[in-house]
PDB file of C-alpha atoms in Angstrom:
ATOM      1  CA  MET A  30     105.336 106.691 110.769  1.00  0.00           C
ATOM      2  CA  SER A  31     108.139 107.855 108.640  1.00  0.00           C
ATOM      3  CA  GLY A  32     108.476 111.174 110.664  1.00  0.00           C
ATOM      4  CA  ARG A  33     108.622 113.882 107.861  1.00  0.00           C
ATOM      5  CA  LEU A  34     106.975 116.287 109.854  1.00  0.00           C
ATOM      6  CA  HIS A  35     109.018 115.156 113.492  1.00  0.00           C
ATOM      7  CA  ASP A  36     108.523 117.953 115.819  1.00  0.00           C
ATOM      8  CA  LYS A  37     106.311 119.949 113.520  1.00  0.00           C
ATOM      9  CA  ARG A  38     103.107 122.111 115.417  1.00  0.00           C
ATOM     10  CA  ALA A  39     100.867 122.325 113.242  1.00  0.00           C
ATOM     11  CA  LEU A  40      96.991 124.093 113.385  1.00  0.00           C
ATOM     12  CA  VAL A  41      94.698 122.479 110.774  1.00  0.00           C
ATOM     13  CA  THR A  42      91.499 124.396 110.418  1.00  0.00           C
ATOM     14  CA  GLY A  43      88.297 122.630 109.844  1.00  0.00           C
ATOM     15  CA  ALA A  44      89.886 119.545 111.167  1.00  0.00           C
ATOM     16  CA  THR A  45      86.697 117.458 112.622  1.00  0.00           C
ATOM     17  CA  SER A  46      85.859 116.056 109.364  1.00  0.00           C
ATOM     18  CA  ASN A  47      86.802 115.125 105.619  1.00  0.00           C
ATOM     19  CA  ILE A  48      89.975 117.236 104.145  1.00  0.00           C
ATOM     20  CA  GLY A  49      90.662 118.720 107.806  1.00  0.00           C
ATOM     21  CA  ARG A  50      90.519 115.713 109.440  1.00  0.00           C
ATOM     22  CA  ALA A  51      92.430 113.456 107.335  1.00  0.00           C
ATOM     23  CA  ILE A  52      95.253 116.320 107.328  1.00  0.00           C
ATOM     24  CA  ALA A  53      95.045 116.590 111.064  1.00  0.00           C
ATOM     25  CA  GLU A  54      95.593 112.902 111.606  1.00  0.00           C
ATOM     26  CA  ARG A  55      98.621 112.452 108.925  1.00  0.00           C
ATOM     27  CA  PHE A  56     100.745 115.131 109.817  1.00  0.00           C
ATOM     28  CA  ALA A  57     100.551 113.698 113.689  1.00  0.00           C
ATOM     29  CA  ALA A  58     101.359 110.469 111.900  1.00  0.00           C
ATOM     30  CA  GLU A  59     104.451 111.977 110.553  1.00  0.00           C
ATOM     31  CA  GLY A  60     106.014 113.104 113.854  1.00  0.00           C
ATOM     32  CA  ALA A  61     103.587 116.205 114.292  1.00  0.00           C
ATOM     33  CA  HIS A  62     102.240 117.682 116.923  1.00  0.00           C
ATOM     34  CA  VAL A  63      98.770 118.903 115.732  1.00  0.00           C
ATOM     35  CA  VAL A  64      96.137 121.223 117.304  1.00  0.00           C
ATOM     36  CA  VAL A  65      92.649 120.670 116.141  1.00  0.00           C
ATOM     37  CA  SER A  66      90.068 123.459 115.665  1.00  0.00           C
ATOM     38  CA  GLY A  67      86.842 123.031 114.735  1.00  0.00           C
ATOM     39  CA  ARG A  68      83.599 124.333 115.518  1.00  0.00           C
ATOM     40  CA  SER A  69      82.195 121.219 117.383  1.00  0.00           C
ATOM     41  CA  ALA A  70      84.033 120.156 120.948  1.00  0.00           C
ATOM     42  CA  GLU A  71      82.464 116.349 120.368  1.00  0.00           C
ATOM     43  CA  ARG A  72      83.787 115.878 116.705  1.00  0.00           C
ATOM     44  CA  GLY A  73      87.129 117.405 118.191  1.00  0.00           C
ATOM     45  CA  ALA A  74      87.472 115.424 120.658  1.00  0.00           C
ATOM     46  CA  GLU A  75      86.684 111.817 118.318  1.00  0.00           C
ATOM     47  CA  VAL A  76      89.538 113.131 116.315  1.00  0.00           C
ATOM     48  CA  VAL A  77      92.228 114.402 119.125  1.00  0.00           C
ATOM     49  CA  ASP A  78      91.188 110.627 120.522  1.00  0.00           C
ATOM     50  CA  ALA A  79      91.592 108.338 117.316  1.00  0.00           C
ATOM     51  CA  ILE A  80      94.860 110.451 116.980  1.00  0.00           C
ATOM     52  CA  ARG A  81      96.478 109.942 120.160  1.00  0.00           C
ATOM     53  CA  ALA A  82      95.374 106.129 120.842  1.00  0.00           C
ATOM     54  CA  ARG A  83      97.910 105.749 118.002  1.00  0.00           C
ATOM     55  CA  GLY A  84     100.536 107.447 119.568  1.00  0.00           C
ATOM     56  CA  GLY A  85      99.930 110.438 118.171  1.00  0.00           C
ATOM     57  CA  ARG A  86     100.526 114.035 119.634  1.00  0.00           C
ATOM     58  CA  ALA A  87      97.092 116.494 119.331  1.00  0.00           C
ATOM     59  CA  ASP A  88      95.016 118.741 121.511  1.00  0.00           C
ATOM     60  CA  PHE A  89      91.720 120.034 120.400  1.00  0.00           C
ATOM     61  CA  VAL A  90      90.591 123.787 120.327  1.00  0.00           C
ATOM     62  CA  GLN A  91      87.103 124.970 119.292  1.00  0.00           C
ATOM     63  CA  ALA A  92      86.713 128.208 117.288  1.00  0.00           C
ATOM     64  CA  ASP A  93      83.737 130.230 115.172  1.00  0.00           C
ATOM     65  CA  LEU A  94      85.704 130.958 112.480  1.00  0.00           C
ATOM     66  CA  ASP A  95      83.512 133.897 111.940  1.00  0.00           C
ATOM     67  CA  GLY A  96      85.291 136.085 109.868  1.00  0.00           C
ATOM     68  CA  SER A  97      85.552 138.309 112.764  1.00  0.00           C
ATOM     69  CA  ALA A  98      89.940 139.497 113.340  1.00  0.00           C
ATOM     70  CA  GLU A  99      88.863 139.036 116.860  1.00  0.00           C
ATOM     71  CA  ALA A 100      88.650 135.322 115.808  1.00  0.00           C
ATOM     72  CA  SER A 101      91.052 134.282 114.353  1.00  0.00           C
ATOM     73  CA  ARG A 102      92.788 136.340 116.675  1.00  0.00           C
ATOM     74  CA  ALA A 103      92.071 134.091 119.992  1.00  0.00           C
ATOM     75  CA  LEU A 104      92.472 130.766 117.806  1.00  0.00           C
ATOM     76  CA  ALA A 105      96.333 131.683 117.398  1.00  0.00           C
ATOM     77  CA  GLU A 106      96.874 132.961 120.904  1.00  0.00           C
ATOM     78  CA  GLU A 107      95.356 129.775 122.450  1.00  0.00           C
ATOM     79  CA  ALA A 108      97.092 127.356 119.460  1.00  0.00           C
ATOM     80  CA  VAL A 109     100.492 128.811 120.309  1.00  0.00           C
ATOM     81  CA  SER A 110      99.764 128.634 124.355  1.00  0.00           C
ATOM     82  CA  VAL A 111      98.808 124.335 123.706  1.00  0.00           C
ATOM     83  CA  LEU A 112     101.759 124.012 121.208  1.00  0.00           C
ATOM     84  CA  GLY A 113     103.858 125.209 123.513  1.00  0.00           C
ATOM     85  CA  GLY A 114     104.734 129.048 122.634  1.00  0.00           C
ATOM     86  CA  GLY A 115     104.789 128.450 118.612  1.00  0.00           C
ATOM     87  CA  ILE A 116     103.670 127.069 115.425  1.00  0.00           C
ATOM     88  CA  ASP A 117     106.046 125.915 112.375  1.00  0.00           C
ATOM     89  CA  VAL A 118     102.594 125.131 110.209  1.00  0.00           C
ATOM     90  CA  LEU A 119      99.154 126.402 109.249  1.00  0.00           C
ATOM     91  CA  VAL A 120      96.652 124.719 107.276  1.00  0.00           C
ATOM     92  CA  ASN A 121      93.604 127.129 106.567  1.00  0.00           C
ATOM     93  CA  ASN A 122      90.903 124.353 105.611  1.00  0.00           C
ATOM     94  CA  ALA A 123      87.920 125.544 107.673  1.00  0.00           C
ATOM     95  CA  GLY A 124      85.606 126.711 105.081  1.00  0.00           C
ATOM     96  CA  ILE A 125      81.728 126.519 103.653  1.00  0.00           C
ATOM     97  CA  PHE A 126      79.680 125.466 100.196  1.00  0.00           C
ATOM     98  CA  PRO A 127      76.745 127.083  99.372  1.00  0.00           C
ATOM     99  CA  GLY A 128      75.507 125.481  96.240  1.00  0.00           C
ATOM    100  CA  ASP A 129      73.027 128.329  95.290  1.00  0.00           C
ATOM    101  CA  SER A 130      73.079 130.308  91.906  1.00  0.00           C
ATOM    102  CA  THR A 131      73.361 133.649  91.387  1.00  0.00           C
ATOM    103  CA  PRO A 132      70.225 134.562  91.462  1.00  0.00           C
ATOM    104  CA  ASP A 133      68.986 132.484  94.681  1.00  0.00           C
ATOM    105  CA  THR A 134      71.947 133.853  96.570  1.00  0.00           C
ATOM    106  CA  ASP A 135      71.233 136.798  99.290  1.00  0.00           C
ATOM    107  CA  GLU A 136      73.615 139.015 100.846  1.00  0.00           C
ATOM    108  CA  LYS A 137      73.763 137.398 104.500  1.00  0.00           C
ATOM    109  CA  SER A 138      75.024 134.363 102.815  1.00  0.00           C
ATOM    110  CA  PHE A 139      77.482 136.291 100.315  1.00  0.00           C
ATOM    111  CA  ASP A 140      78.794 138.215 103.868  1.00  0.00           C
ATOM    112  CA  ARG A 141      79.223 134.316 105.309  1.00  0.00           C
ATOM    113  CA  VAL A 142      80.870 132.577 102.647  1.00  0.00           C
ATOM    114  CA  TYR A 143      83.685 135.316 102.602  1.00  0.00           C
ATOM    115  CA  ALA A 144      84.026 135.882 106.019  1.00  0.00           C
ATOM    116  CA  VAL A 145      84.528 132.172 106.257  1.00  0.00           C
ATOM    117  CA  ASN A 146      86.096 131.388 103.545  1.00  0.00           C
ATOM    118  CA  VAL A 147      88.555 134.759 102.418  1.00  0.00           C
ATOM    119  CA  LYS A 148      88.484 136.778 105.939  1.00  0.00           C
ATOM    120  CA  ALA A 149      89.376 134.051 108.397  1.00  0.00           C
ATOM    121  CA  PRO A 150      92.132 132.485 106.876  1.00  0.00           C
ATOM    122  CA  PHE A 151      93.325 136.197 105.767  1.00  0.00           C
ATOM    123  CA  PHE A 152      93.213 137.479 110.153  1.00  0.00           C
ATOM    124  CA  LEU A 153      94.568 133.907 110.952  1.00  0.00           C
ATOM    125  CA  THR A 154      97.602 134.113 108.305  1.00  0.00           C
ATOM    126  CA  ALA A 155      97.894 138.069 109.774  1.00  0.00           C
ATOM    127  CA  ALA A 156      98.079 136.564 113.158  1.00  0.00           C
ATOM    128  CA  LEU A 157     100.979 133.680 113.020  1.00  0.00           C
ATOM    129  CA  ALA A 158     102.767 134.442 109.717  1.00  0.00           C
ATOM    130  CA  PRO A 159     105.160 137.498 111.277  1.00  0.00           C
ATOM    131  CA  ALA A 160     105.915 135.199 114.418  1.00  0.00           C
ATOM    132  CA  MET A 161     106.824 132.868 112.040  1.00  0.00           C
ATOM    133  CA  ALA A 162     109.441 134.271 110.319  1.00  0.00           C
ATOM    134  CA  GLY A 163     110.250 135.875 113.544  1.00  0.00           C
ATOM    135  CA  ALA A 164     110.823 132.270 114.644  1.00  0.00           C
ATOM    136  CA  GLY A 165     113.007 131.541 111.326  1.00  0.00           C
ATOM    137  CA  GLY A 166     109.969 130.473 108.781  1.00  0.00           C
ATOM    138  CA  GLY A 167     107.519 127.867 108.432  1.00  0.00           C
ATOM    139  CA  ALA A 168     104.933 126.644 105.859  1.00  0.00           C
ATOM    140  CA  ILE A 169     101.361 127.688 105.306  1.00  0.00           C
ATOM    141  CA  ILE A 170      99.232 125.613 102.849  1.00  0.00           C
ATOM    142  CA  ASN A 171      95.404 127.147 102.338  1.00  0.00           C
ATOM    143  CA  LEU A 172      92.867 124.956 100.877  1.00  0.00           C
ATOM    144  CA  GLY A 173      91.808 126.559  96.779  1.00  0.00           C
ATOM    145  CA  SER A 174      89.370 124.245  94.279  1.00  0.00           C
ATOM    146  CA  TRP A 175      89.473 122.741  91.382  1.00  0.00           C
ATOM    147  CA  VAL A 176      86.029 124.826  90.646  1.00  0.00           C
ATOM    148  CA  ALA A 177      88.019 128.106  91.270  1.00  0.00           C
ATOM    149  CA  ARG A 178      89.702 127.576  87.705  1.00  0.00           C
ATOM    150  CA  LEU A 179      86.837 125.728  85.782  1.00  0.00           C
ATOM    151  CA  GLY A 180      84.078 127.112  85.607  1.00  0.00           C
ATOM    152  CA  ILE A 181      80.409 125.039  86.671  1.00  0.00           C
ATOM    153  CA  PRO A 182      76.864 126.404  86.277  1.00  0.00           C
ATOM    154  CA  VAL A 183      76.338 126.238  90.601  1.00  0.00           C
ATOM    155  CA  GLY A 184      78.620 127.565  93.620  1.00  0.00           C
ATOM    156  CA  ALA A 185      79.817 130.911  91.832  1.00  0.00           C
ATOM    157  CA  LEU A 186      79.886 132.656  95.136  1.00  0.00           C
ATOM    158  CA  TYR A 187      81.988 129.698  96.853  1.00  0.00           C
ATOM    159  CA  SER A 188      84.607 129.472  93.551  1.00  0.00           C
ATOM    160  CA  SER A 189      85.116 133.099  93.710  1.00  0.00           C
ATOM    161  CA  SER A 190      86.149 132.434  97.399  1.00  0.00           C
ATOM    162  CA  LYS A 191      88.754 130.323  97.139  1.00  0.00           C
ATOM    163  CA  GLY A 192      89.826 131.998  93.695  1.00  0.00           C
ATOM    164  CA  ALA A 193      90.725 134.349  96.401  1.00  0.00           C
ATOM    165  CA  MET A 194      92.296 132.253  98.121  1.00  0.00           C
ATOM    166  CA  GLU A 195      94.085 130.962  95.408  1.00  0.00           C
ATOM    167  CA  THR A 196      95.509 135.035  94.841  1.00  0.00           C
ATOM    168  CA  LEU A 197      96.361 135.202  98.167  1.00  0.00           C
ATOM    169  CA  THR A 198      98.814 132.715  98.275  1.00  0.00           C
ATOM    170  CA  ARG A 199     100.892 133.728  95.401  1.00  0.00           C
ATOM    171  CA  ALA A 200     100.867 137.574  97.316  1.00  0.00           C
ATOM    172  CA  TRP A 201     101.781 135.706 100.321  1.00  0.00           C
ATOM    173  CA  ALA A 202     104.425 133.933  99.578  1.00  0.00           C
ATOM    174  CA  ALA A 203     105.758 136.816  97.906  1.00  0.00           C
ATOM    175  CA  GLU A 204     105.359 138.950 101.401  1.00  0.00           C
ATOM    176  CA  PHE A 205     106.497 136.318 103.472  1.00  0.00           C
ATOM    177  CA  GLY A 206     108.663 134.048 101.421  1.00  0.00           C
ATOM    178  CA  PRO A 207     111.893 136.242 101.821  1.00  0.00           C
ATOM    179  CA  ARG A 208     111.239 135.880 105.662  1.00  0.00           C
ATOM    180  CA  GLY A 209     111.438 131.901 105.602  1.00  0.00           C
ATOM    181  CA  VAL A 210     107.896 131.240 105.871  1.00  0.00           C
ATOM    182  CA  ARG A 211     106.671 129.255 102.236  1.00  0.00           C
ATOM    183  CA  VAL A 212     102.812 129.381 101.794  1.00  0.00           C
ATOM    184  CA  ASN A 213     101.462 126.904  99.000  1.00  0.00           C
ATOM    185  CA  ALA A 214      97.986 125.885  98.052  1.00  0.00           C
ATOM    186  CA  ILE A 215      96.202 122.190  97.513  1.00  0.00           C
ATOM    187  CA  SER A 216      93.337 122.502  94.905  1.00  0.00           C
ATOM    188  CA  PRO A 217      91.380 119.717  95.758  1.00  0.00           C
ATOM    189  CA  GLY A 218      88.840 117.515  93.484  1.00  0.00           C
ATOM    190  CA  VAL A 219      85.629 115.965  94.395  1.00  0.00           C
ATOM    191  CA  VAL A 220      86.573 114.572  97.117  1.00  0.00           C
ATOM    192  CA  HIS A 221      84.731 112.324 100.031  1.00  0.00           C
ATOM    193  CA  THR A 222      84.585 109.634 102.558  1.00  0.00           C
ATOM    194  CA  PRO A 223      82.877 106.930 100.627  1.00  0.00           C
ATOM    195  CA  VAL A 224      79.801 105.220 102.139  1.00  0.00           C
ATOM    196  CA  PRO A 225      79.752 101.584 100.893  1.00  0.00           C
ATOM    197  CA  GLY A 226      76.359 101.488  98.711  1.00  0.00           C
ATOM    198  CA  VAL A 227      75.889 104.558  99.004  1.00  0.00           C
ATOM    199  CA  ALA A 228      76.469 106.867  95.024  1.00  0.00           C
ATOM    200  CA  HIS A 229      77.696 110.467  96.004  1.00  0.00           C
ATOM    201  CA  PRO A 230      75.546 113.104  94.135  1.00  0.00           C
ATOM    202  CA  ALA A 231      79.586 114.712  92.305  1.00  0.00           C
ATOM    203  CA  GLU A 232      80.452 111.349  91.358  1.00  0.00           C
ATOM    204  CA  ASN A 233      79.344 112.604  87.847  1.00  0.00           C
ATOM    205  CA  MET A 234      81.914 115.579  88.307  1.00  0.00           C
ATOM    206  CA  MET A 235      84.625 113.235  87.670  1.00  0.00           C
ATOM    207  CA  LYS A 236      83.700 111.430  84.685  1.00  0.00           C
ATOM    208  CA  GLY A 237      85.828 111.908  81.515  1.00  0.00           C
ATOM    209  CA  THR A 238      88.886 112.865  83.752  1.00  0.00           C
ATOM    210  CA  PRO A 239      91.729 110.349  84.126  1.00  0.00           C
ATOM    211  CA  ALA A 240      91.344 109.312  87.939  1.00  0.00           C
ATOM    212  CA  GLY A 241      87.330 108.528  86.543  1.00  0.00           C
ATOM    213  CA  GLY A 242      85.892 108.649  90.515  1.00  0.00           C
ATOM    214  CA  ILE A 243      86.183 110.885  93.226  1.00  0.00           C
ATOM    215  CA  GLY A 244      88.879 110.732  95.865  1.00  0.00           C
ATOM    216  CA  HIS A 245      89.788 110.105  99.364  1.00  0.00           C
ATOM    217  CA  PRO A 246      90.632 112.909 102.024  1.00  0.00           C
ATOM    218  CA  GLU A 247      93.403 110.831 102.290  1.00  0.00           C
ATOM    219  CA  ALA A 248      95.028 112.019  99.159  1.00  0.00           C
ATOM    220  CA  ILE A 249      95.094 115.701  99.930  1.00  0.00           C
ATOM    221  CA  ALA A 250      96.505 114.985 103.294  1.00  0.00           C
ATOM    222  CA  TYR A 251      99.317 113.396 101.872  1.00  0.00           C
ATOM    223  CA  ALA A 252     100.310 116.688  99.305  1.00  0.00           C
ATOM    224  CA  ALA A 253      99.940 118.567 102.622  1.00  0.00           C
ATOM    225  CA  VAL A 254     102.624 116.501 104.124  1.00  0.00           C
ATOM    226  CA  TYR A 255     104.711 117.355 101.211  1.00  0.00           C
ATOM    227  CA  LEU A 256     104.014 120.892 101.598  1.00  0.00           C
ATOM    228  CA  ALA A 257     104.817 121.158 105.474  1.00  0.00           C
ATOM    229  CA  GLY A 258     107.831 119.354 105.026  1.00  0.00           C
ATOM    230  CA  ASP A 259     111.232 119.761 104.153  1.00  0.00           C
ATOM    231  CA  GLU A 260     110.639 118.260 100.722  1.00  0.00           C
ATOM    232  CA  ALA A 261     109.188 120.884  99.837  1.00  0.00           C
ATOM    233  CA  ALA A 262     111.884 123.716 100.986  1.00  0.00           C
ATOM    234  CA  PHE A 263     112.028 125.107  97.364  1.00  0.00           C
ATOM    235  CA  VAL A 264     108.171 125.338  96.387  1.00  0.00           C
ATOM    236  CA  HIS A 265     106.829 128.652  97.228  1.00  0.00           C
ATOM    237  CA  GLY A 266     104.205 130.629  95.867  1.00  0.00           C
ATOM    238  CA  ILE A 267     101.964 127.691  94.368  1.00  0.00           C
ATOM    239  CA  VAL A 268      98.675 125.743  93.579  1.00  0.00           C
ATOM    240  CA  LEU A 269      99.064 121.814  93.762  1.00  0.00           C
ATOM    241  CA  ASP A 270      96.129 120.042  91.673  1.00  0.00           C
ATOM    242  CA  VAL A 271      95.420 117.033  93.943  1.00  0.00           C
ATOM    243  CA  ASP A 272      91.723 116.824  91.320  1.00  0.00           C
ATOM    244  CA  GLY A 273      92.080 113.511  89.245  1.00  0.00           C
ATOM    245  CA  GLY A 274      93.125 115.657  86.639  1.00  0.00           C
ATOM    246  CA  ARG A 275      89.929 116.827  85.961  1.00  0.00           C
ATOM    247  CA  THR A 276      91.260 120.648  85.198  1.00  0.00           C
ATOM    248  CA  THR A 277      94.260 119.251  83.729  1.00  0.00           C
ATOM    249  CA  ALA A 278      93.547 116.394  81.517  1.00  0.00           C
ATOM    250  CA  ALA A 279      90.192 114.886  79.710  1.00  0.00           C
ATOM    251  CA  VAL A 280      89.588 111.323  79.457  1.00  0.00           C
ATOM    252  CA  LEU A 281      87.973 110.120  75.560  1.00  0.00           C
ATOM    253  CA  ALA A 282      85.586 107.670  75.974  1.00  0.00           C
ATOM    254  CA  ALA A 283      85.693 104.786  72.692  1.00  0.00           C
TER     255      ALA A 283
END
């Protein structure tokens, strides 16, 4: 443990699996007290137990971030209480990904995606950023996606919601940065915890990239530690691509 986030108080949404879990575990390993948030109490307890078993500090707060301001405010209030009165780092990670085509997307699905992926983090940030500023500063990290900037023929709805989060990152950096709250985003590539002997269906999307394959959630977690910590004190409003080069470079076969 290097202690890069020593005594920071952090809230990570969608922290019961994949990227969110990796971020919560890495934050705790770096000395932060982490609120693990998600819908499943069982999975939340599993993450918290794993963190505590390694000597870290973590608590679970159950939340269904349905896009309502009430749900976001309730999570903010409970997390602040659990963490002893304040939050230094917010990670807006929770999201849903329907891979439907545009003609196959109904209105209910459209509203659900924007509720979870955009409205929920919007109102959670609104609930926490002013208090962060009042306490002297903090860091907010949003999760974007490589598909927000490189078009693929499915999942247009999800892509657009992540594009919205990247836009909000820049707007919030301008709004809250002068008051001491740094706002940045991470844009992951295809990231998945590998299962031995099982090929992930999205592996083909990483062919022709410098990395040549899918990434592990820990890669995103390390990027989040950087953006949350003092080393990134001069970093505002960026979208950090952690995507194996998917959006920046093409590797041509010989």
